[in-house]
XYZ file of C-alpha atoms in Angstrom:
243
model
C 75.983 90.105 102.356
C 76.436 91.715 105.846
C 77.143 89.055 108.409
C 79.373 85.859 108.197
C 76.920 83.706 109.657
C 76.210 80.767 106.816
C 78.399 82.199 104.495
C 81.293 79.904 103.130
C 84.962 81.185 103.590
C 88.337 80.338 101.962
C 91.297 81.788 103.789
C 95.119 81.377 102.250
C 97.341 81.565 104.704
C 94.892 79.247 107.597
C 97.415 77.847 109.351
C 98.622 80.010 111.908
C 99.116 83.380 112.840
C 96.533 85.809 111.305
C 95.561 83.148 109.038
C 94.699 80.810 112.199
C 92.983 83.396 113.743
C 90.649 84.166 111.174
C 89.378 80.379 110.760
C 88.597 80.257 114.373
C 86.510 83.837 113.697
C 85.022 82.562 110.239
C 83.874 79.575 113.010
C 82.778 81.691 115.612
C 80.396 83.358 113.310
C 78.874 80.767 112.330
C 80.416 80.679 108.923
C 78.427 77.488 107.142
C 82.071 76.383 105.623
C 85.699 77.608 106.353
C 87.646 76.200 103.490
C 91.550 76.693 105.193
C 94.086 76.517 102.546
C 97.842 75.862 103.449
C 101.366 74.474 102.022
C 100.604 71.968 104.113
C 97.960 69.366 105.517
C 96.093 70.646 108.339
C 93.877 68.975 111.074
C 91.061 70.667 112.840
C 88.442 69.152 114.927
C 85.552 71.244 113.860
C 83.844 69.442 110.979
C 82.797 72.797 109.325
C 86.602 72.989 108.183
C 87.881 71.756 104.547
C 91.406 71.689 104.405
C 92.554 73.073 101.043
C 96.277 72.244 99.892
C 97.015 75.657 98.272
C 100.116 77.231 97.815
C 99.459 80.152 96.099
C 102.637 80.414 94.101
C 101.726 77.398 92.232
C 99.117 77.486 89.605
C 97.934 74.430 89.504
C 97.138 74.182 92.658
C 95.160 77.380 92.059
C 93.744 75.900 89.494
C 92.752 72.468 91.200
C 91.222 74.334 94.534
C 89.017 76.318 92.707
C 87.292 73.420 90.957
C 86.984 71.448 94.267
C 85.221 74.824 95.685
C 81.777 74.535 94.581
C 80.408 78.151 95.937
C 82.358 80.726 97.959
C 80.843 84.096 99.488
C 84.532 85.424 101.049
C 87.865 85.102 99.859
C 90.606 86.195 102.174
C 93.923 86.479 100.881
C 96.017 86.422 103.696
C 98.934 83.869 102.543
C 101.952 85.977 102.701
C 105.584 86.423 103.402
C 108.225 88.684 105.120
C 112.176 88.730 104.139
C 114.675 91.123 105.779
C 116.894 92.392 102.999
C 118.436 95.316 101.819
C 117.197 95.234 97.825
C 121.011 93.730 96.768
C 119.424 90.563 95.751
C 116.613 91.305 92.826
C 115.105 87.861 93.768
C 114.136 88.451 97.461
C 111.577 90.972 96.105
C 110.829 88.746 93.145
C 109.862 85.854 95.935
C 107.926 88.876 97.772
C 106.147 89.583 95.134
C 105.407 86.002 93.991
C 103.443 86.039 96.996
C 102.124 89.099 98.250
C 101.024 89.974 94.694
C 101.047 87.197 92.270
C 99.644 85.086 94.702
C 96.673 87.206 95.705
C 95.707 87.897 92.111
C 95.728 84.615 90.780
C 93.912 82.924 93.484
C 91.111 86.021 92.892
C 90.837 85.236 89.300
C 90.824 81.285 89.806
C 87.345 82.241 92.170
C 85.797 85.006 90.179
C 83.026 82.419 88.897
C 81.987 81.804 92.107
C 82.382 85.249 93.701
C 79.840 86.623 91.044
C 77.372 84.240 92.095
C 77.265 84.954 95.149
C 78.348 88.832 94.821
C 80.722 88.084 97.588
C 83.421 89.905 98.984
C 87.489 89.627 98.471
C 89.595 90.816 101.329
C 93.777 91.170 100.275
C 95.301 91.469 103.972
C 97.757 94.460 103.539
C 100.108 95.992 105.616
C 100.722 99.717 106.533
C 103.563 99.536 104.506
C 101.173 99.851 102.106
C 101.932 103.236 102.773
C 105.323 104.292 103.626
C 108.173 101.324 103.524
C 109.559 99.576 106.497
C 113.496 100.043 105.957
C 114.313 96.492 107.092
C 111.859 94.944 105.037
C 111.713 97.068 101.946
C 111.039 93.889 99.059
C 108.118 93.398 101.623
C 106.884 96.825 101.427
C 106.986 96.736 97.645
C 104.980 93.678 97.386
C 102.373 95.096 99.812
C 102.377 98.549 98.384
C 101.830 96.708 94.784
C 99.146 94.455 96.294
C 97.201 97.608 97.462
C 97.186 98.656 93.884
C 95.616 95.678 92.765
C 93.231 96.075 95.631
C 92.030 99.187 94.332
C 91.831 98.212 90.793
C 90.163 95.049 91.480
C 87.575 96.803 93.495
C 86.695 99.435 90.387
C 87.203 96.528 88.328
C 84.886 93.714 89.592
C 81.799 96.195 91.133
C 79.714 95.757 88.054
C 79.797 91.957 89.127
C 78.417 92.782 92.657
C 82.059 91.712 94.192
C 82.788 93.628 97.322
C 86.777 94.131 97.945
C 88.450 95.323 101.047
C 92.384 96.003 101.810
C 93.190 95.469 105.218
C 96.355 97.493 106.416
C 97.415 95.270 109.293
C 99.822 97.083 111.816
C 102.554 95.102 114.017
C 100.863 92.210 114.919
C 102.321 89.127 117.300
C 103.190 86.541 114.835
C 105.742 84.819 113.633
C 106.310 87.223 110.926
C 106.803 90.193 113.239
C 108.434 88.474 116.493
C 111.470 89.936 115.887
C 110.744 93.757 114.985
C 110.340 95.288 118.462
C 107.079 97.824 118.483
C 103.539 96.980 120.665
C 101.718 94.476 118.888
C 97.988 93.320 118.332
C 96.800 89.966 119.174
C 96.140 87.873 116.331
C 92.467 87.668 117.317
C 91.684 90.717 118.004
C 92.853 91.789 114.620
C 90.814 88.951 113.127
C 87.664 89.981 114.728
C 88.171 93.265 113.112
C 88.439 92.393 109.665
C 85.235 90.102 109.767
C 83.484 93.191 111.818
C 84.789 95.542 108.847
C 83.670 92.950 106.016
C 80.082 92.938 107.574
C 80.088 96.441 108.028
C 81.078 97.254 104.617
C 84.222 98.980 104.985
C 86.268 99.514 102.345
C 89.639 100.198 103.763
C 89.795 98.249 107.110
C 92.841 99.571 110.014
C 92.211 96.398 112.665
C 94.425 97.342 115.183
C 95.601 100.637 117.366
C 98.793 101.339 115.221
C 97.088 100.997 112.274
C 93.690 102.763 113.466
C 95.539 105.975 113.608
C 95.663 106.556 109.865
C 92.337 106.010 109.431
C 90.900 108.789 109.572
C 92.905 110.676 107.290
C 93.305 108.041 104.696
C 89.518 107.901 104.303
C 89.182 111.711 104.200
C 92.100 112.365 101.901
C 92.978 113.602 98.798
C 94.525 109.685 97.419
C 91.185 108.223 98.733
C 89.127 111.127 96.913
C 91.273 110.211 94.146
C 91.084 106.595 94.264
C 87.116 107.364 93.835
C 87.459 109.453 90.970
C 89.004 107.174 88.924
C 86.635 104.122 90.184
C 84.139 106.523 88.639
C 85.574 106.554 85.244
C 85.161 102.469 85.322
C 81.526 102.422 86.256
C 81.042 105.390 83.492
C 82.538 103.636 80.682
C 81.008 99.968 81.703
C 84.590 98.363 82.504
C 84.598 95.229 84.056
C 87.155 92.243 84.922
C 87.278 89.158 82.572
């Protein structure tokens, strides 16, 4: 699978910011299907769009979306959520990581039958504090730096089944989530039309904006990435593959 053109799309997270954005690009390329789950109803006038009721903290809505989804060739997880805090409270980064983590590996698992089918392609919409923390958001940074972890393992994990998976370490982007942190920000399109040009193109690790394109090269020459492979290795050696 190289191009989004007929392909059917589900995208958590569809109903604004980055989320928004990357229905309108699913639609743009001619995606057959954009399945656009959200918390809450949504309207759109192109007829190519299912809305999906799908809060991914609750699992049986999981649960229920996945049996109304016939066959899927991309899953974005993009749902997520941003707290300021200062780690005193133990449940901010529990509700961080209900989200950024839990919420991104159950939906996966809930579409893994249909996935295989098509060998399709899982894309967990990270953040560059992935990498190093953000100080005012530091529960945030946790959950994201634990969701690239399951990134990595998923993508060892669910090769044998033809699944493609790609972490995308978003930079500050103009949203909602980020109006308030003061830095020069990507447009919400533009970093939409960069993830769907690095799913086609097969990239692995996807930076979709100028902040975050300055890592790239280095993360994809160095010694965590050469690492990262090593151990993928080990997987396809000893026949490992997700349930």
């Amino acid at each position: 699978m190289t191009a989004t053109t007929d392909r059917i799309v589900l995208i958590t997270g569809a109903n604004r910011g980055i989320g928004r954005a990357l229905l309108e690009e699913a639609l743009r390329r001619g995606a057959r299907r954009v399945y656009a789950g959200t918390r809450e109803p949504l309207g759109h006038p192109d007829e190519r769009v299912t809305p999906l009721l799908l809060d991914v903290t609750d699992a049986a809505q999981i649960e229920r979306a996945a049996r109304s989804v016939p066959s899927l060739d991309v899953l974005v997880n993009n749902a997520g959520t941003a707290l300021y805090d200062d780690l005193g409270d133990r449940a901010a980064i529990e509700d961080q990581l209900a989200v950024n983590l839990f919420g991104a590996h159950g939906v996966t698992q809930a579409f893994l039958p249909q996935l295989t089918r098509s060998r399709g392609a899982v894309v967990n919409n990270l953040s560059m504090t992935a990498f190093a923390p953000l100080p005012m958001v530091p529960a945030y940074s946790i959950s994201k730096a634990a969701a690239f972890s399951l990134t990595q393992s998923q993508r060892a994990l669910l090769a044998g089944r033809g699944i493609r998976v790609h972490a995308v370490f978003t930079g500050p982007t103009d949203t909602d989530m980020s109006r308030a942190f003061d830095a020069p920000k990507a447009s919400p399109e533009s970093v939409a039309r960069a993830v769907f040009d690095g799913v086609e193109n097969e990239e692995e690790d996807i930076f979709p904006d100028p902040t975050s394109q300055t890592m790239a090269a280095g993360w994809r020459s160095g010694p965590a990435k050469a690492l990262e492979r090593e151990y993928a290795a080990v997987v396809t050696a000893h026949g490992t593959s997700s349930a």
